[in-house]
CSV table of C-alpha atoms in Angstrom, one decimal:
chain,number,residue,atom,x,y,z
A,1,UNK,CA,0.0,0.0,0.0
A,2,UNK,CA,1.1,3.5,-0.7
A,3,UNK,CA,2.2,5.5,2.4
A,4,UNK,CA,1.7,9.1,3.2
A,5,UNK,CA,4.1,10.9,5.5
A,6,UNK,CA,3.9,14.3,7.2
A,7,UNK,CA,7.1,15.5,8.8
A,8,UNK,CA,7.1,18.6,11.0
A,9,UNK,CA,10.2,20.4,9.8
A,10,UNK,CA,9.3,24.1,10.3
A,11,UNK,CA,11.5,25.6,12.9
A,12,UNK,CA,9.1,26.8,15.7
A,13,UNK,CA,11.7,29.3,16.8
A,14,UNK,CA,10.9,31.3,13.6
A,15,UNK,CA,7.5,32.2,14.9
A,16,UNK,CA,8.7,34.9,17.2
A,17,UNK,CA,10.1,35.0,20.7
A,18,UNK,CA,6.9,34.0,22.5
A,19,UNK,CA,3.6,32.3,21.6
A,20,UNK,CA,1.6,29.2,21.3
A,21,UNK,CA,4.5,26.8,20.2
A,22,UNK,CA,4.8,23.1,20.7
A,23,UNK,CA,8.1,21.2,21.0
A,24,UNK,CA,7.2,19.1,18.0
A,25,UNK,CA,9.9,19.7,15.5
A,26,UNK,CA,10.7,16.3,13.9
A,27,UNK,CA,7.4,14.8,14.8
A,28,UNK,CA,6.1,12.6,11.9
A,29,UNK,CA,2.8,11.1,11.0
A,30,UNK,CA,2.4,8.1,8.7
A,31,UNK,CA,-0.6,6.6,7.1
A,32,UNK,CA,-1.3,3.9,4.5
A,33,UNK,CA,-5.0,4.7,4.5
A,34,UNK,CA,-5.8,1.9,7.1
A,35,UNK,CA,-3.0,2.2,9.7
A,36,UNK,CA,-1.6,5.4,11.2
A,37,UNK,CA,1.0,6.8,13.5
A,38,UNK,CA,-0.7,9.8,15.0
A,39,UNK,CA,0.2,13.0,16.8
A,40,UNK,CA,-1.6,12.9,20.2
A,41,UNK,CA,-3.3,16.3,19.6
A,42,UNK,CA,-5.0,18.3,22.4
A,43,UNK,CA,-8.2,17.2,24.0
A,44,UNK,CA,-9.1,20.3,25.9
A,45,UNK,CA,-7.1,23.4,26.5
A,46,UNK,CA,-7.4,23.1,30.3
A,47,UNK,CA,-4.9,20.2,29.8
A,48,UNK,CA,-2.3,22.7,28.4
A,49,UNK,CA,0.6,23.0,28.6
A,50,UNK,CA,0.9,19.1,28.8
A,51,UNK,CA,0.5,18.3,25.2
A,52,UNK,CA,2.9,20.9,23.9
A,53,UNK,CA,5.9,19.2,25.5
A,54,UNK,CA,8.2,17.0,23.5
A,55,UNK,CA,7.4,13.7,25.2
A,56,UNK,CA,3.8,13.9,23.8
A,57,UNK,CA,5.2,13.9,20.3
A,58,UNK,CA,7.3,11.1,18.7
A,59,UNK,CA,10.6,13.0,18.6
A,60,UNK,CA,12.9,11.5,21.3
A,61,UNK,CA,12.5,13.1,24.7
A,62,UNK,CA,15.6,13.7,26.8
A,63,UNK,CA,15.0,15.6,30.0
A,64,UNK,CA,18.6,17.0,30.0
A,65,UNK,CA,17.9,18.7,26.6
A,66,UNK,CA,15.4,20.9,28.4
A,67,UNK,CA,11.7,21.8,27.9
A,68,UNK,CA,10.0,24.9,26.7
A,69,UNK,CA,9.9,27.7,29.2
A,70,UNK,CA,6.3,28.4,30.3
A,71,UNK,CA,5.7,32.1,31.1
A,72,UNK,CA,1.9,31.5,31.1
A,73,UNK,CA,-0.6,29.0,29.7
A,74,UNK,CA,-0.1,30.0,26.1
A,75,UNK,CA,3.2,31.9,26.2
A,76,UNK,CA,6.2,29.6,25.8
A,77,UNK,CA,9.8,30.2,25.0
A,78,UNK,CA,12.2,27.9,23.2
A,79,UNK,CA,15.3,27.0,25.2
A,80,UNK,CA,17.5,25.1,22.8
A,81,UNK,CA,19.1,25.6,19.5
A,82,UNK,CA,17.3,24.0,16.6
A,83,UNK,CA,18.9,23.4,13.2
A,84,UNK,CA,17.3,22.1,10.0
A,85,UNK,CA,19.3,20.8,7.0
A,86,UNK,CA,18.0,19.5,3.8
A,87,UNK,CA,20.2,17.8,1.1
A,88,UNK,CA,19.3,15.5,-1.7
A,89,UNK,CA,16.7,13.1,-0.3
A,90,UNK,CA,17.4,13.6,3.4
A,91,UNK,CA,16.1,16.1,6.0
A,92,UNK,CA,18.1,16.5,9.2
A,93,UNK,CA,16.5,18.1,12.2
A,94,UNK,CA,18.7,18.8,15.3
A,95,UNK,CA,17.9,20.0,18.8
A,96,UNK,CA,20.9,20.7,20.9
A,97,UNK,CA,22.3,22.4,24.0
A,98,UNK,CA,25.8,22.4,25.4
A,99,UNK,CA,25.6,18.8,26.6
A,100,UNK,CA,23.5,16.9,24.0
A,101,UNK,CA,23.0,16.8,20.2
A,102,UNK,CA,19.8,15.0,19.2
A,103,UNK,CA,19.4,14.5,15.5
A,104,UNK,CA,16.5,13.0,13.5
A,105,UNK,CA,17.3,12.1,9.9
A,106,UNK,CA,14.5,11.4,7.6
A,107,UNK,CA,15.3,9.6,4.3
A,108,UNK,CA,12.6,10.5,1.6
A,109,UNK,CA,13.6,7.5,-0.6
A,110,UNK,CA,12.7,4.7,1.8
A,111,UNK,CA,10.7,6.6,4.4
A,112,UNK,CA,13.4,5.7,7.0
A,113,UNK,CA,13.6,7.7,10.2
A,114,UNK,CA,16.8,7.5,12.2
A,115,UNK,CA,17.5,9.1,15.6
A,116,UNK,CA,21.1,9.9,16.6
A,117,UNK,CA,22.0,11.1,20.1
A,118,UNK,CA,25.5,12.5,20.9
A,119,UNK,CA,26.3,13.3,24.5
A,120,UNK,CA,29.1,15.8,24.7
A,121,UNK,CA,30.0,15.3,28.3
A,122,UNK,CA,29.8,12.5,30.8
A,123,UNK,CA,26.1,12.9,31.3
A,124,UNK,CA,23.8,10.0,31.9
A,125,UNK,CA,20.6,10.4,29.9
A,126,UNK,CA,17.3,8.7,29.7
A,127,UNK,CA,15.7,8.7,26.3
A,128,UNK,CA,12.0,8.2,25.7
A,129,UNK,CA,10.1,7.7,22.4
A,130,UNK,CA,6.3,7.7,22.4
A,131,UNK,CA,4.2,6.7,19.4
A,132,UNK,CA,0.5,6.7,19.1
A,133,UNK,CA,-0.7,4.1,16.6
A,134,UNK,CA,-4.1,3.2,15.3
A,135,UNK,CA,-6.1,0.7,17.2
A,136,UNK,CA,-6.2,-1.8,14.3
A,137,UNK,CA,-2.4,-2.1,14.4
A,138,UNK,CA,-1.2,-5.5,15.8
A,139,UNK,CA,2.4,-5.0,16.9
A,140,UNK,CA,4.6,-8.1,16.9
A,141,UNK,CA,7.7,-8.0,19.1
A,142,UNK,CA,11.0,-9.6,18.1
A,143,UNK,CA,14.0,-9.6,20.5
A,144,UNK,CA,17.5,-10.7,19.9
A,145,UNK,CA,21.0,-10.2,21.4
A,146,UNK,CA,21.6,-7.4,18.9
A,147,UNK,CA,18.4,-5.4,18.8
A,148,UNK,CA,14.7,-5.3,19.5
A,149,UNK,CA,12.0,-4.8,16.9
A,150,UNK,CA,8.3,-4.0,16.9
A,151,UNK,CA,6.8,-4.8,13.6
A,152,UNK,CA,3.4,-3.8,12.4
A,153,UNK,CA,2.5,-5.9,9.3
A,154,UNK,CA,2.5,-4.1,6.0
A,155,UNK,CA,3.1,-0.8,7.7
A,156,UNK,CA,6.2,-0.1,9.7
A,157,UNK,CA,9.0,-1.5,11.9
A,158,UNK,CA,10.5,0.1,15.0
A,159,UNK,CA,14.1,-1.0,15.4
A,160,UNK,CA,15.7,-0.1,18.7
A,161,UNK,CA,18.7,-0.8,20.9
A,162,UNK,CA,18.9,-4.2,22.7
A,163,UNK,CA,19.0,-2.5,26.1
A,164,UNK,CA,15.9,-0.5,25.6
A,165,UNK,CA,12.7,-1.3,27.4
A,166,UNK,CA,9.4,-1.0,25.7
A,167,UNK,CA,5.7,-1.2,26.4
A,168,UNK,CA,2.5,-1.3,24.3
A,169,UNK,CA,-0.7,-0.2,25.9
A,170,UNK,CA,-4.2,1.0,25.1
A,171,UNK,CA,-4.5,4.8,25.0
A,172,UNK,CA,-6.3,7.7,23.4
A,173,UNK,CA,-5.4,10.4,20.9
A,174,UNK,CA,-7.2,13.6,20.1
A,175,UNK,CA,-7.9,14.1,16.3
A,176,UNK,CA,-9.6,17.4,16.9
A,177,UNK,CA,-10.3,19.7,19.9
A,178,UNK,CA,-12.7,17.9,22.3
A,179,UNK,CA,-12.6,14.6,20.4
A,180,UNK,CA,-11.1,11.4,21.9
A,181,UNK,CA,-10.4,8.2,19.9
A,182,UNK,CA,-8.9,4.9,21.0
A,183,UNK,CA,-5.4,4.0,19.9
A,184,UNK,CA,-2.4,2.1,21.1
A,185,UNK,CA,0.7,3.7,22.7
A,186,UNK,CA,4.2,2.3,21.9
A,187,UNK,CA,6.7,3.6,24.5
A,188,UNK,CA,10.5,2.9,24.1
A,189,UNK,CA,12.9,3.9,26.9
A,190,UNK,CA,16.7,3.7,26.7
């Protein structure tokens, strides 16, 4: 089946110094018309600022990389450098501070997404990925001494480090303000 991909590559720091920004650069959505990787969305604005934070989007979340600074409910300040680089058939999105470079590389040819984390100092980090997938996805888990995989037949494969922990649970996503739909949540922690 043909796949459709949306990649958030607009640099949210270009929207001014303050505003209604989400830490979702590098977030991607995939669909083949039957199965989906969703963005969680926002159910109700009284839940803000929860859903604007990076760990609610599928870009890797590292606490030491920092969060948006919240001045008020809808006024948020970026606190990390963000770089976007596009060449040939690849898009590279990097978030960094003085300790960590976190890079997501998206290959347009094979729809491959690769995350690279470089720690510049002797800093121990915990990395979390959270993906919201359609309820009709039936993930199959493969584990070996080299790596772990979660495969969703005829849709996608999550390859991740052998030392990572993972969970799959029932959850909800919010396709529009005030709407709630069932889905599955895939969480990977390294």
